[in-house]
Amino acid sequence: MDTLPVELLRLVFSYCDPKSVRNLREVTRILADVGYEYLVSSQFTAVGWRNDIDRLHSIALHERLRGSITSICVFLGEVYDYDAGSTLWYQHFVTSPDQRNVVLGLARQELHRIEKGRKAVGPLHLRADDLREACSALPNLTDFEVSFTQCPLDSDLLKEVFGYPNCRKLDRPQTYSNLDAIISALHGITLSSFKVDRLPLEVFRQKDHRKHWHTHAQSFSSLRTLNLTLDPSGLQGPGASLRAVNGLGSILQLATQIRKLKLAFHPYASETSKFILSFRDLFFNFTFKKLTDLTLEGISCEEEDLKDFLARHGGTLLRLRLGGRGLAKPFEISLGGIHLYEGTFRALFTGLRAKLPKLERLHLEGIFECEHHDLPSHEAYNFYPLTNENWEPVPRPRWARSSRRTISSLPFEQYVLFGGAYPRNILSEEGY
């Protein structure tokens, strides 16, 4: 293999897993040299109970390894021990008592090990300087993710626990500081994508945090993909919500080059509710000039307000997703739909037919409902997913069955794209 061009040797290494890379490097000196840069995965994951920031810092200062990392995922998720134990007990109720005790014992050991490591390592914001120095030294860093809900470890028990929203724990003040540290670390970096799957919305209500984000989030100007799932549970009253929405909007407007945008609202304090959102308060008539993909989930809004916001992007918008899984448990129907407190979905979808001329795909998921229950114009729908967020087809979920009156959104997509008769309002006709 020594006689092969370096480009082909690199191609071989690109198909190897970490163990195969180490084994292949031991064959010859040339392979050892070419494979050096493949010792580090392009995707780096840091968790809160290991010294991963130290490891990242060491890689970033290494002349030959620092170019390997292109994406970073920082996992900051925690769980409530009691809720985690109760969830696992119920999930394994049908197993034998001995087997169930083994599962619960393994879970307790794993959670104890994680908590012990977390206390030893300390919160992320205490390592803010190292994180900032590491990120600034990674020349090929383009993607950054902060996760609180998607366990990155190869542990079925932990993944099962994090799949239940009631098990997820969030220290809100510490989360503010950790997110501030991350935003500072990304200052001046040319990112392509940024994602946070549980961002406390009240961060943008507080003056100091809002100013901090606005100062250091200038890297958002290069973003092509922005994915934010916001938790509004910490907001008290409409005044606080308005200030938080205004602050969020000022940050979003920094992402002038955005092509893919997802805004989801997951109210952990009330998992089935929707967040009241005014697009006028959020964007002040701002338009994303290059937006092609948009996802909106878990909101309650006016029909005209939503339609006006979508119409402003009619010249570029190709794919639109409304609704999502929300905070549904694995066995529940999707909860992250859309609620209209003024207007109807029929008027919304009819209006979009003319206002989104370039639209190619429309996907609806979750419970869609509008007000005026006692009027003939009342609408209610319960959509199950047909595709994932990459628009790849997914099998029909087991929880999607006729007894739950879940339906496909395909007739609505066809209506918006091609016209024809408006789909029947099945749930309202059945007295939903």
XYZ file of C-alpha atoms in Angstrom:
432
model
C 0.000 0.000 0.000
C 2.989 2.293 0.392
C 3.069 2.745 -3.374
C -0.446 4.186 -3.532
C -0.892 7.971 -3.843
C -1.475 9.805 -0.572
C -4.936 10.826 -1.786
C -6.005 7.178 -2.071
C -4.550 6.340 1.333
C -6.569 9.169 2.844
C -9.666 7.832 1.103
C -9.061 4.437 2.715
C -8.677 6.002 6.157
C -11.870 8.008 5.686
C -13.841 4.738 5.620
C -12.221 3.324 8.759
C -13.645 3.360 12.278
C -11.344 4.537 15.108
C -10.115 1.019 15.932
C -9.337 0.275 12.276
C -7.435 3.564 11.968
C -5.181 2.598 14.871
C -4.588 -0.883 13.466
C -3.863 0.365 9.947
C -1.360 2.944 11.212
C 0.722 0.126 12.714
C 1.361 -1.481 9.314
C 3.998 0.896 7.872
C 5.583 4.267 8.618
C 3.826 5.895 5.650
C 0.429 4.653 6.801
C 1.235 5.807 10.314
C 2.014 9.280 9.005
C -0.996 9.574 6.661
C -3.374 8.179 9.273
C -2.236 10.567 11.991
C -4.915 13.150 11.208
C -7.615 10.450 11.361
C -6.896 9.630 14.993
C -9.441 12.273 15.971
C -13.015 12.117 14.750
C -14.337 15.141 12.878
C -17.242 15.235 15.352
C -16.194 15.993 18.930
C -18.624 15.339 21.785
C -18.137 16.855 25.239
C -20.222 15.751 28.215
C -20.511 17.388 31.597
C -19.066 14.551 33.673
C -15.747 14.059 31.842
C -12.728 16.282 31.301
C -13.647 16.659 27.658
C -12.889 20.378 27.547
C -9.301 19.594 28.562
C -9.114 17.009 25.786
C -10.584 19.445 23.264
C -8.121 22.104 24.374
C -5.186 19.723 23.898
C -6.364 18.721 20.409
C -6.894 22.364 19.433
C -3.319 23.235 20.363
C -1.901 20.237 18.493
C -0.548 21.354 15.126
C -1.532 18.210 13.203
C -4.761 17.215 14.967
C -6.615 20.509 15.312
C -7.641 20.515 11.655
C -9.574 17.265 12.100
C -12.488 18.670 14.102
C -15.302 20.240 12.093
C -18.202 19.959 14.549
C -18.654 20.059 18.318
C -21.571 18.804 20.405
C -21.670 19.860 24.056
C -24.089 17.706 26.058
C -25.313 19.379 29.257
C -28.332 17.197 30.021
C -29.217 16.028 33.520
C -32.037 13.883 34.909
C -34.106 13.703 38.062
C -33.066 10.489 39.801
C -36.523 9.735 41.181
C -38.345 10.322 37.886
C -35.705 8.353 35.992
C -36.095 5.390 38.356
C -39.890 5.529 38.202
C -39.877 5.711 34.411
C -37.567 2.717 34.062
C -39.652 0.747 36.585
C -42.837 1.310 34.584
C -41.125 0.649 31.258
C -39.820 -2.698 32.516
C -42.913 -3.606 34.530
C -43.720 -6.635 32.362
C -40.266 -8.172 32.864
C -39.518 -10.546 35.714
C -38.751 -8.943 39.104
C -35.157 -10.196 39.023
C -34.531 -8.803 35.548
C -36.204 -5.524 36.470
C -34.038 -5.180 39.573
C -30.925 -5.747 37.462
C -31.976 -2.981 35.041
C -32.753 -0.542 37.854
C -29.485 -1.389 39.592
C -27.471 -0.730 36.441
C -29.303 2.546 35.939
C -28.601 3.688 39.496
C -24.909 2.827 39.112
C -24.676 4.716 35.828
C -26.458 7.784 37.193
C -24.292 7.742 40.334
C -21.136 7.545 38.214
C -22.289 10.451 36.079
C -23.230 12.617 39.045
C -19.912 11.885 40.740
C -18.062 12.866 37.577
C -20.152 16.006 37.166
C -19.258 17.201 40.657
C -15.581 16.488 40.074
C -15.449 18.320 36.724
C -17.608 21.304 37.692
C -19.906 23.404 35.496
C -18.872 24.307 31.968
C -18.742 28.069 32.532
C -15.784 27.615 34.892
C -13.791 26.422 31.858
C -14.915 29.305 29.632
C -11.365 30.487 28.851
C -10.193 27.019 27.792
C -13.283 26.519 25.655
C -12.824 29.884 23.967
C -9.120 29.240 23.295
C -9.902 25.772 21.935
C -12.665 26.904 19.577
C -10.627 29.795 18.221
C -7.735 27.397 17.452
C -9.844 24.967 15.380
C -9.463 26.161 11.765
C -12.166 23.910 10.298
C -14.871 24.254 12.959
C -18.184 24.934 11.195
C -20.950 23.245 13.235
C -21.802 23.636 16.917
C -24.564 21.945 18.901
C -25.656 22.257 22.522
C -27.857 19.396 23.661
C -29.841 18.817 26.823
C -32.149 16.062 25.549
C -30.268 13.752 23.131
C -27.948 11.504 25.128
C -24.800 10.942 23.010
C -23.613 7.877 24.911
C -24.043 4.297 23.756
C -26.319 3.480 26.675
C -29.848 2.247 25.998
C -30.868 2.962 29.586
C -29.790 6.610 29.467
C -31.321 7.129 26.043
C -34.558 5.634 27.339
C -34.590 7.994 30.320
C -33.857 11.117 28.267
C -36.692 10.151 25.923
C -39.165 11.181 28.640
C -39.413 14.974 29.121
C -40.446 14.666 32.786
C -37.066 13.059 33.568
C -34.994 15.946 32.186
C -33.559 18.266 34.795
C -32.459 21.831 34.104
C -30.584 24.112 36.494
C -31.699 27.339 34.867
C -29.188 29.845 36.409
C -26.292 27.496 35.667
C -27.612 26.994 32.139
C -27.598 30.765 31.562
C -23.918 30.903 32.534
C -23.001 27.835 30.475
C -24.690 29.209 27.369
C -23.034 32.586 27.874
C -19.665 30.795 27.994
C -20.424 28.942 24.762
C -21.526 32.088 22.926
C -18.323 33.830 24.076
C -16.259 30.900 22.815
C -17.822 31.203 19.366
C -17.073 34.903 19.004
C -15.384 35.562 15.672
C -15.770 31.993 14.365
C -17.292 31.422 10.942
C -20.010 28.874 11.673
C -22.331 27.172 9.202
C -24.783 25.693 11.699
C -25.787 26.222 15.323
C -28.280 24.215 17.358
C -29.632 24.270 20.926
C -32.368 21.782 21.822
C -33.467 23.413 25.110
C -32.764 27.119 25.359
C -34.439 28.935 28.293
C -36.323 31.752 26.597
C -35.994 34.036 29.629
C -32.289 34.408 28.805
C -33.325 37.037 26.277
C -35.503 38.878 28.797
C -32.614 39.601 31.157
C -30.654 42.656 30.101
C -27.155 41.375 30.908
C -27.593 38.041 29.133
C -29.315 39.652 26.156
C -26.455 42.157 25.794
C -23.894 39.359 26.132
C -25.523 37.322 23.352
C -25.855 40.337 21.076
C -22.170 41.180 21.571
C -20.764 37.702 20.996
C -23.283 36.185 18.570
C -21.826 38.030 15.589
C -20.747 34.623 14.266
C -24.445 34.110 13.481
C -23.926 36.319 10.428
C -22.302 33.381 8.611
C -24.861 30.752 9.615
C -26.654 28.726 6.969
C -28.617 26.600 9.467
C -30.068 27.715 12.811
C -32.050 25.300 14.978
C -33.418 26.600 18.297
C -35.816 24.811 20.632
C -36.904 27.257 23.308
C -38.284 26.542 26.770
C -40.573 29.414 27.901
C -41.324 27.854 31.324
C -39.254 30.460 33.169
C -41.311 33.435 31.956
C -43.837 35.052 34.261
C -46.504 37.225 32.654
C -47.049 38.777 29.213
C -44.568 41.609 29.836
C -41.718 39.192 30.447
C -42.721 37.172 27.377
C -42.749 40.285 25.195
C -39.253 41.341 26.305
C -37.929 37.809 25.788
C -39.448 37.597 22.299
C -38.008 41.014 21.391
C -34.575 39.904 22.623
C -34.772 36.623 20.723
C -35.752 38.474 17.560
C -32.744 40.784 17.799
C -30.460 37.719 17.895
C -32.236 35.940 15.037
C -31.882 38.997 12.843
C -28.102 38.646 13.044
C -28.398 35.480 10.929
C -28.781 37.341 7.646
C -27.458 34.472 5.495
C -29.699 31.793 6.968
C -31.147 29.153 4.651
C -32.616 26.697 7.146
C -34.392 27.923 10.269
C -36.194 25.980 12.978
C -38.002 27.637 15.868
C -39.694 25.263 18.304
C -41.265 26.092 21.652
C -41.367 23.341 24.292
C -43.064 24.546 27.509
C -41.823 22.005 30.044
C -44.086 23.485 32.732
C -47.139 22.515 30.656
C -46.193 19.946 28.039
C -49.410 20.126 25.995
C -49.670 23.930 25.813
C -48.554 26.257 23.015
C -46.516 29.452 23.351
C -48.337 32.609 22.271
C -46.130 34.203 19.639
C -46.437 37.386 17.617
C -44.232 37.438 14.534
C -44.557 41.214 14.502
C -42.961 41.381 17.951
C -40.347 38.795 17.013
C -39.116 40.101 13.677
C -40.419 43.676 13.198
C -41.066 42.947 9.468
C -37.542 41.532 9.078
C -37.085 39.107 6.158
C -34.500 36.350 5.734
C -33.467 36.962 2.131
C -32.137 33.432 1.481
C -34.504 31.283 3.558
C -35.413 28.015 1.809
C -36.391 25.739 4.730
C -38.539 26.759 7.695
C -39.874 24.799 10.678
C -42.280 26.281 13.239
C -43.471 24.209 16.183
C -45.471 24.619 19.370
C -46.881 28.111 18.822
C -50.243 29.843 19.215
C -50.662 32.778 16.855
C -52.971 34.763 14.572
C -53.680 33.441 11.116
C -52.930 36.752 9.392
C -49.727 37.287 11.392
C -48.414 33.834 10.467
C -49.499 34.200 6.849
C -47.821 37.592 6.513
C -44.560 36.234 7.930
C -44.581 33.285 5.537
C -45.561 35.466 2.571
C -42.500 37.686 3.118
C -40.391 34.639 2.274
C -42.453 33.536 -0.700
C -39.650 34.364 -3.114
C -37.234 31.817 -1.593
C -39.161 29.352 0.621
C -39.085 25.817 -0.796
C -39.945 23.604 2.174
C -42.210 24.352 5.134
C -42.785 22.246 8.252
C -45.473 23.239 10.726
C -45.667 21.355 14.023
C -43.561 18.486 15.354
C -43.224 15.965 18.168
C -43.100 18.592 20.887
C -42.712 17.142 24.376
C -44.548 13.919 23.608
C -43.429 10.743 25.321
C -42.375 7.903 22.995
C -45.839 6.304 23.092
C -47.862 9.539 22.795
C -49.226 11.381 19.788
C -47.214 14.370 18.598
C -47.899 17.459 20.742
C -45.959 20.199 18.946
C -48.679 21.415 16.611
C -50.023 24.885 15.811
C -52.894 26.759 17.476
C -54.681 29.717 15.912
C -56.397 32.027 18.363
C -57.675 34.107 15.455
C -58.525 32.878 11.965
C -58.790 29.412 10.444
C -56.467 26.897 8.858
C -58.631 26.824 5.767
C -58.021 30.533 5.213
C -54.330 30.100 6.060
C -53.703 27.281 3.598
C -55.832 28.907 0.897
C -53.837 32.121 1.263
C -50.507 30.295 1.118
C -51.350 28.825 -2.278
C -50.856 32.251 -3.877
C -48.245 33.651 -1.506
C -45.690 30.808 -1.666
C -45.219 30.242 -5.404
C -41.905 28.346 -5.049
C -43.054 25.989 -2.292
C -42.215 22.349 -3.083
C -43.023 20.543 0.178
C -45.367 21.064 3.134
C -45.401 18.854 6.225
C -47.771 19.057 9.196
C -47.386 17.203 12.503
C -49.139 17.341 15.859
C -52.447 18.792 17.032
C -53.695 21.722 14.951
C -56.644 23.624 16.344
C -58.291 27.032 16.069
C -60.668 28.835 18.416
C -64.457 29.336 18.192
C -65.392 25.746 19.117
C -69.124 26.387 18.759
C -68.940 27.775 15.205
C -68.971 25.820 11.923
C -65.557 27.292 11.100
C -63.894 25.434 13.992
C -61.085 23.136 12.868
C -59.058 20.468 14.672
C -56.552 18.028 13.179
C -54.178 15.449 14.619
C -51.331 14.741 12.171
C -48.788 11.946 12.394
C -45.342 12.420 10.766
C -44.656 11.325 7.216
C -41.000 12.415 6.996
C -38.161 13.359 9.301
C -36.581 16.809 9.353
C -34.383 15.843 6.396
C -37.544 15.065 4.398
C -36.783 11.353 4.352
C -39.867 9.097 4.592
C -40.480 7.494 7.993
C -42.696 4.495 8.816
C -46.054 5.203 10.352
C -45.611 5.372 14.152
C -47.200 2.658 16.258
C -49.099 5.294 18.226
C -50.771 6.552 15.022
C -54.002 4.573 14.888
C -57.633 5.210 14.031
C -58.748 5.189 17.671
C -56.605 8.289 18.214
C -57.964 9.891 15.029
C -54.496 10.636 13.678
C -54.387 11.548 10.002
C -51.883 12.170 7.210
C -51.032 15.714 6.135
C -50.614 14.673 2.498
C -54.080 15.956 1.376
C -53.250 19.374 2.858
C -49.876 19.441 1.110
C -51.574 18.628 -2.185
C -54.202 21.307 -1.570
C -51.577 24.015 -0.952
C -49.336 22.956 -3.839
C -51.885 21.979 -6.478
C -55.301 23.230 -5.363
C -58.516 21.202 -5.524
C -61.063 20.554 -2.794
C -60.162 21.424 0.790
C -59.675 18.286 2.964
C -62.494 17.366 5.327
C -62.333 18.595 8.905
C -62.688 15.094 10.326
C -61.977 15.717 14.013
C -64.344 18.674 14.300
C -67.081 16.730 12.539
C -66.666 13.991 15.126
C -66.828 16.465 18.008
C -63.143 16.611 18.847
